[in-house]
XYZ file of C-alpha atoms in Angstrom:
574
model
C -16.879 41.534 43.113
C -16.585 37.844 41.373
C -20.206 38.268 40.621
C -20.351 41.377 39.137
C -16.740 40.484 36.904
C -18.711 37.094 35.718
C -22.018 38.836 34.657
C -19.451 41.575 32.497
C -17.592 38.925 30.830
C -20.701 37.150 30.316
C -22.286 40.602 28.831
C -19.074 40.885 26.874
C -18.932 37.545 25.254
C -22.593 37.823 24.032
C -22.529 41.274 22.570
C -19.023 39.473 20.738
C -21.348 36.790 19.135
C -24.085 39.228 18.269
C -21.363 41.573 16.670
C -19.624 38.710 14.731
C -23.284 37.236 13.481
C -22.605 35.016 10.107
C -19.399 36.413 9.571
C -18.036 33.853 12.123
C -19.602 30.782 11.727
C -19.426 28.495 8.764
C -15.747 28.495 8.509
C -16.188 24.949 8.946
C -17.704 22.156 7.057
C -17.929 19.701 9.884
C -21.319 18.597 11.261
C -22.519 20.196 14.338
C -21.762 18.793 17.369
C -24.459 16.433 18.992
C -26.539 17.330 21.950
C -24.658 16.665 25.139
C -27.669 13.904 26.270
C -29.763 11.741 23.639
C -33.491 11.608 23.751
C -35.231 9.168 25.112
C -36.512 5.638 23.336
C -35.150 3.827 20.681
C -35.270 6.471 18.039
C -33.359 9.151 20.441
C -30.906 6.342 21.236
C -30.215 4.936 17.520
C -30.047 9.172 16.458
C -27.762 9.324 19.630
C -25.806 6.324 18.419
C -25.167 7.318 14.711
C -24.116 10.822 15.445
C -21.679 8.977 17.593
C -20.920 6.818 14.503
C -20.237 9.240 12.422
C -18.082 12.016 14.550
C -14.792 12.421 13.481
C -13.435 11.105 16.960
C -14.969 7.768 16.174
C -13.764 7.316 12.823
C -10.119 8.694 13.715
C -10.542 5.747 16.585
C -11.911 2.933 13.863
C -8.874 4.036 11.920
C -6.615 3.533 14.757
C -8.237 0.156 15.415
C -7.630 -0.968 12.070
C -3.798 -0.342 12.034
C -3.208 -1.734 15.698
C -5.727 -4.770 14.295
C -3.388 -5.485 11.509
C -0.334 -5.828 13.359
C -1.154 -9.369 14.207
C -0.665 -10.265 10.437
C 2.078 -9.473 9.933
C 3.583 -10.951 12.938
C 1.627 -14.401 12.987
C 1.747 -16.726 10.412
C -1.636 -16.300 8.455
C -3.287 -19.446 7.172
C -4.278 -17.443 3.645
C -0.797 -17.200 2.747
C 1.441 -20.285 4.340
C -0.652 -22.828 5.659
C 2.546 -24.871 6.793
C 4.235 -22.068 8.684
C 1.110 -22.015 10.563
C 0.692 -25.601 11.082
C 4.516 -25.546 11.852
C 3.852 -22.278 14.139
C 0.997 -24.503 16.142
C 3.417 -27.053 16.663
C 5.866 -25.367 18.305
C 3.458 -23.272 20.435
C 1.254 -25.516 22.098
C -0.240 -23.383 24.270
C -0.865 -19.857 22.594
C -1.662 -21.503 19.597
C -5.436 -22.772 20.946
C -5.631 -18.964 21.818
C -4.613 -17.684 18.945
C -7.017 -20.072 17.102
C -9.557 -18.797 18.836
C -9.115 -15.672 18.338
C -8.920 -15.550 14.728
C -4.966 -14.705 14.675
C -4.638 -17.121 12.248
C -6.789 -15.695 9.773
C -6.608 -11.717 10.821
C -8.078 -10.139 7.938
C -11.037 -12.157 7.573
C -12.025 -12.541 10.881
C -14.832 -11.515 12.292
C -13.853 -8.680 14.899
C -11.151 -7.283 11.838
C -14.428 -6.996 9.245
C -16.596 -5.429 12.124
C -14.003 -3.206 12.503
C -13.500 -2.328 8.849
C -17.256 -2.369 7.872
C -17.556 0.118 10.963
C -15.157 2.364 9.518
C -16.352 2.564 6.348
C -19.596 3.730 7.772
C -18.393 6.193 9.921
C -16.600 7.134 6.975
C -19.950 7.900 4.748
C -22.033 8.944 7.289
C -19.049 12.187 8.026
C -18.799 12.659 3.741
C -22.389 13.077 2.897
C -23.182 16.040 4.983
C -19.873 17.471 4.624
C -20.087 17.505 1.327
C -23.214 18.851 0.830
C -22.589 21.686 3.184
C -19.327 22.614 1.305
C -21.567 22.540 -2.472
C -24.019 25.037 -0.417
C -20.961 26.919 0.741
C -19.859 27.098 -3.001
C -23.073 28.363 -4.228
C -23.301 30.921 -1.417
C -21.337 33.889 -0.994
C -19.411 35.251 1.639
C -21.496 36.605 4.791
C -21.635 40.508 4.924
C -19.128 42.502 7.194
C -20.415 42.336 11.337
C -21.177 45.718 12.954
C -18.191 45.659 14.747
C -15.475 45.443 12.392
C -12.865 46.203 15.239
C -13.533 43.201 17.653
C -11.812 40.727 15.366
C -8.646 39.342 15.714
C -6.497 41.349 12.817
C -8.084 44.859 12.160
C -6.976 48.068 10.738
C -8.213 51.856 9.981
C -7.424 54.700 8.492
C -9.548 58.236 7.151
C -8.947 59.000 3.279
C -9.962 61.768 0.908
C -11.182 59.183 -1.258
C -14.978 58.661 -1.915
C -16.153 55.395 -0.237
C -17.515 53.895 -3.412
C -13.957 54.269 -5.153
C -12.588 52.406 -1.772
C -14.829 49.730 -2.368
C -14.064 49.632 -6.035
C -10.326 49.690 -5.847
C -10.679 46.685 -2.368
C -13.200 44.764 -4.866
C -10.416 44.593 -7.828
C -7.583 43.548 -5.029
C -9.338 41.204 -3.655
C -10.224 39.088 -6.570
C -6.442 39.811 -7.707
C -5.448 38.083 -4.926
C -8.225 34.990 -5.438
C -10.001 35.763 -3.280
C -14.456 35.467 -4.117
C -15.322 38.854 -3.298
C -18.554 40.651 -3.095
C -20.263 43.933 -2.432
C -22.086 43.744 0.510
C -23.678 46.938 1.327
C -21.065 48.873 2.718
C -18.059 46.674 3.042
C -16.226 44.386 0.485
C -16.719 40.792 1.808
C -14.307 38.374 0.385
C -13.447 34.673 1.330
C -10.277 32.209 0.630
C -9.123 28.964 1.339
C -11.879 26.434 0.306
C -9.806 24.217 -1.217
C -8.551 23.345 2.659
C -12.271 22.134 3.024
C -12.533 20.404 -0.197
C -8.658 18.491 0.876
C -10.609 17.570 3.738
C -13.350 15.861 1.660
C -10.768 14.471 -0.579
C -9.578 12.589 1.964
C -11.966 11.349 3.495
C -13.397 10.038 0.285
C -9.468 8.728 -0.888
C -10.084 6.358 2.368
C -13.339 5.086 1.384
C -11.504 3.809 -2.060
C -8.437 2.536 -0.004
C -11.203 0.537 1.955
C -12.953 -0.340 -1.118
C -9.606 -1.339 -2.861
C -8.601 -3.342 0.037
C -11.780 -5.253 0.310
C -11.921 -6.240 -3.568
C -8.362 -6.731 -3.639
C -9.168 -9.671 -0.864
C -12.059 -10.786 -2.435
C -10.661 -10.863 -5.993
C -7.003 -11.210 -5.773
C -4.980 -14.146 -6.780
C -1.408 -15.348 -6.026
C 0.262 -18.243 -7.521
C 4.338 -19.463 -7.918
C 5.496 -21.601 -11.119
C 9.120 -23.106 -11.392
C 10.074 -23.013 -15.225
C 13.118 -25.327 -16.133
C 15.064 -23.541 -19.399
C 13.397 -24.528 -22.377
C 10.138 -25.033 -20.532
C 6.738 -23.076 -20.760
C 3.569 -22.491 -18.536
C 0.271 -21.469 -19.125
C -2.067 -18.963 -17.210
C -4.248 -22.394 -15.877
C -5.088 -23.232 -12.204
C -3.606 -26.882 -12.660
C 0.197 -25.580 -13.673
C 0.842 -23.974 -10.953
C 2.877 -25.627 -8.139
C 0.996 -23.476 -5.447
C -1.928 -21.149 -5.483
C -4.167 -19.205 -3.666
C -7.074 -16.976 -3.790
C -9.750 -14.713 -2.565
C -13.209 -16.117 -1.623
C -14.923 -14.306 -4.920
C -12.293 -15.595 -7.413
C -13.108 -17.360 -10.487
C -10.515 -19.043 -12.499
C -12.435 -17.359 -15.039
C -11.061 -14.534 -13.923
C -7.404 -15.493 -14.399
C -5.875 -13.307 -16.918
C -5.130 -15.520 -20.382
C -1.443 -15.368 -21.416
C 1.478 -17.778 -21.438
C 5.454 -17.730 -21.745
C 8.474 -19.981 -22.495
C 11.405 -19.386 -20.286
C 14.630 -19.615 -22.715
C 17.317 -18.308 -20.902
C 18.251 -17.462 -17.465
C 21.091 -15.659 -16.716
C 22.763 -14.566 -13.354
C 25.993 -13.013 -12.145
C 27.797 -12.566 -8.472
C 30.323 -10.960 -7.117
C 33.743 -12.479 -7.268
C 35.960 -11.253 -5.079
C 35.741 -9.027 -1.389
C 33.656 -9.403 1.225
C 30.212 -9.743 -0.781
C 31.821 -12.481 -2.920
C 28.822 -14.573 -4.309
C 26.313 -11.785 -3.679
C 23.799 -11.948 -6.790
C 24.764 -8.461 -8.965
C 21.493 -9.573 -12.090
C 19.026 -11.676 -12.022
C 17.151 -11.897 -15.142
C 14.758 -13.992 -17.257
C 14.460 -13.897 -21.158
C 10.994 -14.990 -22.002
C 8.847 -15.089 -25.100
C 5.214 -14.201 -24.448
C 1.786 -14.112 -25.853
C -1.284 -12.755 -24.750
C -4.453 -14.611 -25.027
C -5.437 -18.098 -26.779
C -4.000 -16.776 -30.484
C -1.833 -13.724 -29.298
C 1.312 -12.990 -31.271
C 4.510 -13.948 -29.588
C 7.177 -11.370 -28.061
C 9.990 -11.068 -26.261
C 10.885 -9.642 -23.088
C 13.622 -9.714 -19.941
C 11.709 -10.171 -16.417
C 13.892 -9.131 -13.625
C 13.770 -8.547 -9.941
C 11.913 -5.807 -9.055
C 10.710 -5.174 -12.729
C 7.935 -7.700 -13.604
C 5.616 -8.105 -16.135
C 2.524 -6.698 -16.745
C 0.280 -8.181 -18.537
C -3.822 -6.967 -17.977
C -4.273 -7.034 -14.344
C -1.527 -9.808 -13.987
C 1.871 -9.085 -12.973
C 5.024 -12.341 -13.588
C 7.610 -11.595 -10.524
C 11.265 -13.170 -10.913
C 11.329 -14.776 -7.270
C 13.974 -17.534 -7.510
C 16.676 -19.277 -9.234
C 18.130 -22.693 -8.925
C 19.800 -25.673 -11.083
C 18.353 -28.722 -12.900
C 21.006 -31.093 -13.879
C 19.860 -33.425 -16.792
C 20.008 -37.114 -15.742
C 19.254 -40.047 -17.694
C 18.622 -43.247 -16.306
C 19.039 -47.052 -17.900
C 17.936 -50.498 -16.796
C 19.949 -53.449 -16.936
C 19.468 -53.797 -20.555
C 20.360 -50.759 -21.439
C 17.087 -48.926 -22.023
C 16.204 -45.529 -20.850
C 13.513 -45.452 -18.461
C 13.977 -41.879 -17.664
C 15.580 -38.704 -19.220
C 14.988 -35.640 -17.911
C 16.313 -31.842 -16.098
C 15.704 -32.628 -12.334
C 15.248 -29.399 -10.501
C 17.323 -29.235 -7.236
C 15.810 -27.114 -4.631
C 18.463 -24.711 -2.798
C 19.412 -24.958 0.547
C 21.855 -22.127 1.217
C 22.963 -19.023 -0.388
C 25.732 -20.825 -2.596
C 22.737 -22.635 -4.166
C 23.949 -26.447 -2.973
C 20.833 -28.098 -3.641
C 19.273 -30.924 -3.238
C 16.344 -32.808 -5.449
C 14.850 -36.432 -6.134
C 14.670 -38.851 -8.897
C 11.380 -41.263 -9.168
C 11.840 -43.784 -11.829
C 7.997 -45.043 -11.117
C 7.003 -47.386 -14.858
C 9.526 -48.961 -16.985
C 12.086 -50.451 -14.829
C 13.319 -53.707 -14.392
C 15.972 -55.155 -12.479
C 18.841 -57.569 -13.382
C 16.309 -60.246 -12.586
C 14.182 -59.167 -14.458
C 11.789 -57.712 -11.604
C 9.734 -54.378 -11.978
C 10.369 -52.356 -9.664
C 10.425 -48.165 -8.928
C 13.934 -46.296 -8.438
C 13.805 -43.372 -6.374
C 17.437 -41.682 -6.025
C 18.479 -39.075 -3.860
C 20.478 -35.859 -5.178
C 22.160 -33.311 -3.506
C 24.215 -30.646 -6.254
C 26.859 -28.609 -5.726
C 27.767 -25.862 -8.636
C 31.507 -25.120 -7.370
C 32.657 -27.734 -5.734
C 35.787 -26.774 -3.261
C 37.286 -30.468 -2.897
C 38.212 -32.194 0.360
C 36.188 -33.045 2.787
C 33.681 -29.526 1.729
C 30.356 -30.799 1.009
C 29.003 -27.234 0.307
C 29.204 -25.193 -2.619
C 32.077 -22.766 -2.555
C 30.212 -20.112 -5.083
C 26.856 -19.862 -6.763
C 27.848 -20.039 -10.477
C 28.427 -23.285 -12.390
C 32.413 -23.209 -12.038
C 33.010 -27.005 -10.520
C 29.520 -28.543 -10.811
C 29.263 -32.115 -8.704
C 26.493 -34.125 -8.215
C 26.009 -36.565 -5.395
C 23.635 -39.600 -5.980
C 22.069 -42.024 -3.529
C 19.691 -44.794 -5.273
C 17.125 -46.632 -4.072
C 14.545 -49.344 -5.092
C 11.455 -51.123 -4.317
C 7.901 -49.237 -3.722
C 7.626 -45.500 -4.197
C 4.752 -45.288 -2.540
C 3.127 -43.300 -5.723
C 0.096 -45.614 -5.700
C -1.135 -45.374 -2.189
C -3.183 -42.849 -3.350
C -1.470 -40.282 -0.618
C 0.088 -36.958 -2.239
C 3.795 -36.542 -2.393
C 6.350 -33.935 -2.822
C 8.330 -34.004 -5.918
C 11.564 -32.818 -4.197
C 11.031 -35.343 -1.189
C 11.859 -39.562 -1.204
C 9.279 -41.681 0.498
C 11.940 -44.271 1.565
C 9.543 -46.741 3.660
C 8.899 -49.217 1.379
C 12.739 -48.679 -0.511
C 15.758 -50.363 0.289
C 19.161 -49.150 -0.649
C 21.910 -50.085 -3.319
C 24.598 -51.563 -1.479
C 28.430 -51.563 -1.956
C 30.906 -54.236 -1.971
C 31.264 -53.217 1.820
C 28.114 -53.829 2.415
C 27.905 -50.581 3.128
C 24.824 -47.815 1.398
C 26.190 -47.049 -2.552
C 26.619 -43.688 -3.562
C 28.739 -41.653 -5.868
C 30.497 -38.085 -7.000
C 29.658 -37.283 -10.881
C 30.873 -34.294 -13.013
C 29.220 -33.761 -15.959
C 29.440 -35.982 -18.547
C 30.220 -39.049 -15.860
C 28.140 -42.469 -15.568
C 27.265 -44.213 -12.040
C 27.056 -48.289 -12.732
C 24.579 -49.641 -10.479
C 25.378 -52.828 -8.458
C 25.116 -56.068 -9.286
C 23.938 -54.856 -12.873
C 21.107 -53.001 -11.840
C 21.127 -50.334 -14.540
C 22.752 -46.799 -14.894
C 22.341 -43.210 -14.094
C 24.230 -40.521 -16.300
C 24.628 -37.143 -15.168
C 24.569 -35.289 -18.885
C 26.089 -32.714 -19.915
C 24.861 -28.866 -19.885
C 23.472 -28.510 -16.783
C 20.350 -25.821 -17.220
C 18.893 -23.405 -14.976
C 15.377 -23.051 -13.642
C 13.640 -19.713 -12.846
C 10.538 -19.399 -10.207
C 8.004 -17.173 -10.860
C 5.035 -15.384 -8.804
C 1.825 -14.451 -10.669
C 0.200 -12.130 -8.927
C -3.590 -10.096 -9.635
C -4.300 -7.591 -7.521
C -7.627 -5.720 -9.602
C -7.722 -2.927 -6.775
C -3.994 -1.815 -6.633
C -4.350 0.754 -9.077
C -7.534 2.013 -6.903
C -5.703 1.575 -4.055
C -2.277 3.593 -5.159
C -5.147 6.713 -6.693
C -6.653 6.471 -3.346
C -3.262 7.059 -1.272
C -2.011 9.745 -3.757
C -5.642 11.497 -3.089
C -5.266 10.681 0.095
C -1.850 12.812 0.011
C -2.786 15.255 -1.254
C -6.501 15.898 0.425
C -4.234 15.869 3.611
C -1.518 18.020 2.824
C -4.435 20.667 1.437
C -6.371 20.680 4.958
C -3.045 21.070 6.883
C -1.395 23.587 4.490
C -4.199 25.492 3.452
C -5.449 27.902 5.879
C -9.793 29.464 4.749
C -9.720 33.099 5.949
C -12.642 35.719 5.586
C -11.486 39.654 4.906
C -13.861 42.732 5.103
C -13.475 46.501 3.827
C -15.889 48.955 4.900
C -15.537 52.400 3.303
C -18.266 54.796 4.806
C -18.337 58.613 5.499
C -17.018 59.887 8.905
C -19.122 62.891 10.969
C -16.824 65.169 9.321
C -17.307 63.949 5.825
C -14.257 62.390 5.336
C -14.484 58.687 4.266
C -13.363 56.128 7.030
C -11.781 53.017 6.078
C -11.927 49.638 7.896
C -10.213 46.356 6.929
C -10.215 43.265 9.233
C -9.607 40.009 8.580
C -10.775 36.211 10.049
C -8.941 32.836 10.213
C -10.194 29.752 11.025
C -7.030 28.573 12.862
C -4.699 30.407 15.308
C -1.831 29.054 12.630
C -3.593 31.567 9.347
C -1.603 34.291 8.804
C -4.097 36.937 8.565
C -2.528 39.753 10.333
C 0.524 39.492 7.803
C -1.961 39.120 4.848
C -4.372 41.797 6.282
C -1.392 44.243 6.446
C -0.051 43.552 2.809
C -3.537 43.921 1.734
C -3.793 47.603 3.364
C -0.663 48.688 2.086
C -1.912 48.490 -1.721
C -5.264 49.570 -0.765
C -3.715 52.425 1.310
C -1.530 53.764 -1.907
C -4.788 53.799 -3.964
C -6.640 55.713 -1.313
C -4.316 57.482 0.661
C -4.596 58.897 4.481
C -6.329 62.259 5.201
C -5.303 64.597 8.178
C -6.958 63.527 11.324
C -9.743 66.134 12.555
C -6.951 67.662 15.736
C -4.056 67.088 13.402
C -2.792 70.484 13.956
C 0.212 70.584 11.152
C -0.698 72.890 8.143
C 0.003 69.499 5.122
C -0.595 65.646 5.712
C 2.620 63.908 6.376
C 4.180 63.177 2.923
C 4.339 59.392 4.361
C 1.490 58.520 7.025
C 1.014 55.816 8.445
C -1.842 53.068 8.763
C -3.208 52.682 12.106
C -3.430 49.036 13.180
C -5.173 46.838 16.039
C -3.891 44.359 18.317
C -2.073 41.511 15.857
C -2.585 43.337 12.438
C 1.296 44.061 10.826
C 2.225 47.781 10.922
C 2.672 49.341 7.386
């Protein structure tokens, strides 16, 4: 009984294939699937190996790989964008660090299982698009396969007999169809008509939007730059590798490649909250700037704020900080100024107290007469709250105080080793003592002098204390590639999910009793197309242009002033 139920269903689902023919096949422009087993020898295995390559299982995998393979990034310190959290990362981790070393975590995205990884992908990536897309342009050229024999073994189907003559049936389905946009054909007897390609050309937009997301990623690596510049009120900087306090780059950048422009930073201007819970929360932030583009560009002016830089070719100035520089002058014991200039402080909490250095390094000489190098210590406060507070109280300049700590002796400028700016080498300094014997230091408000001992000199903290503004300069050449490439991206997705290709065929042919016999059916490529809906709004208009004749044993003496279409299994009843 099994035997003879197996060899039926066998029958059955090969007289279904014969029936369907080319009406079934080709809804899809994905490769065919690869033998089960490769052939033997180095050509079966390497044809065995790129059909692998290039599956869509393989690249949906890469493209997993990648994500899960970036993760690590953004969780480790990377050495290509703060070498000192890393070294500060390896010191604190003695024993994952080695590991992590090892295994590239330091430097994810250019290390070497990362690029396999993405030069895999992009690959698979080509080796899927080419055939694709060259089966969907034969698709386009083609037309839609004829109608099978067996109209009524698909999934949505529908019939009815009409007085009307077959050719006007085909006719009158041939104008609703391409009404509806659908590319419709005569095909012997039946209408064929076909919908939906622009789900297989989504398909192939997106798989080609992530070849330029890989492609913008890549040169955006390569070719990018990212550097920070602190601009004191009143101060400029110029597009040049040597002005910048910190840069970095990709390993094809050429400071050729910088973008030429410049700016002068002449005012900054913030304000905070003042009152409630988010007292001293920053409310604007913004920069006023003049600007030129190129060596002999004409000058302009613009406001840079958070969030809203400016552009300027491929090179994009980002408001990233804000701080004080108090003005301090400094005299010797004879009175001369050996140093006069806005010293900027260096925040520390969200109040801005700051601290900062002074480094009096030619010109000095001490009541004796001696040359020596001054290095003082600074630590700023813009409202200061009295008592024993050492904090500021608010951001804004409303009680500015500046501590000072001097010291003299050897800098340590000359050893030849590089020094921070905003840091005091005190090995070789000693310290300005009291009357107490005790280290000298002093409160001044603007406008105040600090006397140094035994007739040492002077330091004045000046009036009109100005503001400093950091900036980020930033080129990135493949962002704009890179945002085209996710909007394609978008949208080549949301067509291949949205969009649902469907064939439809109307056969109009004369019965045994002359009258014509009408057949519409209809084929999706996915068990989420609505053909049976569509089929049976289809019928309806096609059924008031070529209404239903009597059946042949219809007994009544007139056709029912409102018959009915006859549908299969699934179609919608009309």
């Amino acid at each position: 009984m099994s035997d003879t139920t197996t060899d039926t269903t066998t029958d059955n689902g090969e007289q279904d294939q014969q029936d369907l023919g080319a009406a079934g096949s080709q809804l899809s422009t994905a490769p065919a699937e690869p033998p089960a087993a490769p052939g033997l020898g180095v050509i079966g295995w390497a044809r065995w190996f790129w059909r692998q390559l290039t599956s869509m299982r393989v690249a949906l995998l890469l493209l997993l790989l990648l994500s899960l393979g970036a993760i690590p990034g953004s969780l480790i310190p990377q050495s290509g964008a703060d070498i000192n959290k890393v070294a500060d990362f390896q010191k604190t981790h003695k024993t994952l660090s080695p590991i992590y070393d090892r295994l590239g975590l330091f430097h994810v995205y250019s290390s070497v299982w990362f690029s396999a990884i993405y030069i895999l992908l992009f690959v698979s990536l080509v080796g899927c698009i080419i055939p694709r897309a060259w089966q969907f342009v034969g698709q386009l050229r083609g037309r839609p396969p004829g109608a099978p024999k067996r109209l009524d073994r698909l999934p949505a189907y529908t019939t009815w007999r009409t007085a009307a003559a077959p050719e006007e049936v085909r006719e009158a389905a041939l104008g609703l169809l391409k009404k509806r946009r659908f590319r419709a054909h005569l095909a012997g007897d039946a209408v064929a008509a076909e919908k939906g390609y622009v789900r297989e050309f989504g398909n192939l937009v997106f798989h080609i939007a992530l070849i330029v997301l890989l492609i913008a990623f890549a040169s955006g690596q390569m070719y990018k730059s990212d550097g920070t510049k602190l601009v004191v009120e009143g101060d400029g900087f110029a597009n040049s590798i040597l002005q910048y306090d910190d840069f970095k780059s990709g390993s094809m950048f050429s400071t050729d490649d910088l973008v030429p422009f410049s700016f002068d930073l002449k005012n900054f201007h913030a304000t905070y909250q003042t009152s409630g819970p988010s007292k001293g929360t920053p409310v604007t932030f913004a920069a006023d700037i003049d600007y030129s583009e190129g060596a002999y560009g004409r000058s302009k002016r613009t406001t840079i704020k958070v969030n809203e830089p400016l552009h300027i070719g491929d090179a994009k100035v980002y408001l990233v900080s804000h701080g004080y520089a108090p003005v301090i002058t400094v005299r010797d014991s004879k009175g001369k100024v050996v140093y006069h200039d806005a010293v900027p402080m260096l925040p520390l909490d969200a109040n801005i107290s700051s601290q900062g250095v002074v480094k009096v390094m030619d010109g000095y000489r001490s009541a004796q007469g001696v040359s020596e190098q001054l290095g003082i210590q600074l630590f700023f406060v813009p409202t200061y709250g009295g008592g024993s507070s050492v904090l500021s109280t608010f951001p804004a300049l409303e009680n500015p105080v500046l501590n000072l700590a001097p010291y003299h002796g050897d800098l340590g400028v000359n050893s030849g080793i590089p020094q921070s700016v905003y840091q005091l080498d005190k090995t070789h300094l000693k310290e300005f003592k009291d009357s107490a014997g005790k280290q000298f230091r002093d409160n001044l408000k603007p406008g105040q002098t600090m006397q140094l001992p035994n007739g040492a000199g002077s330091v004045t903290f000046e009036k009109g204390v100005r503001e400093w503004a950091g900036f980020e300069i930033v080129q990135e050449p493949g962002s704009s590639w890179a945002l085209g490439g996710a909007l394609a991206a978008i949208f080549g997705l949301a067509a291949s999910l949205f969009i649902q290709r469907r064939r439809v065929w109307v056969r109009a042919v004369p019965g045994p009793d002359g009258v014509t016999v009408v057949e519409m059916a209809g084929l999706g490529r996915s068990e989420s197309a609505k053909v049976p809906e569509e089929l049976g709004d289809l019928a309806g208009i096609l059924y008031d242009q070529a209404p239903g004749a009597p059946d042949p044993d219809d007994s009544s003496p007139s056709p029912s002033p409102d018959p009915e279409v006859v549908p299969a299994e699934g179609a919608e009843k009309r």
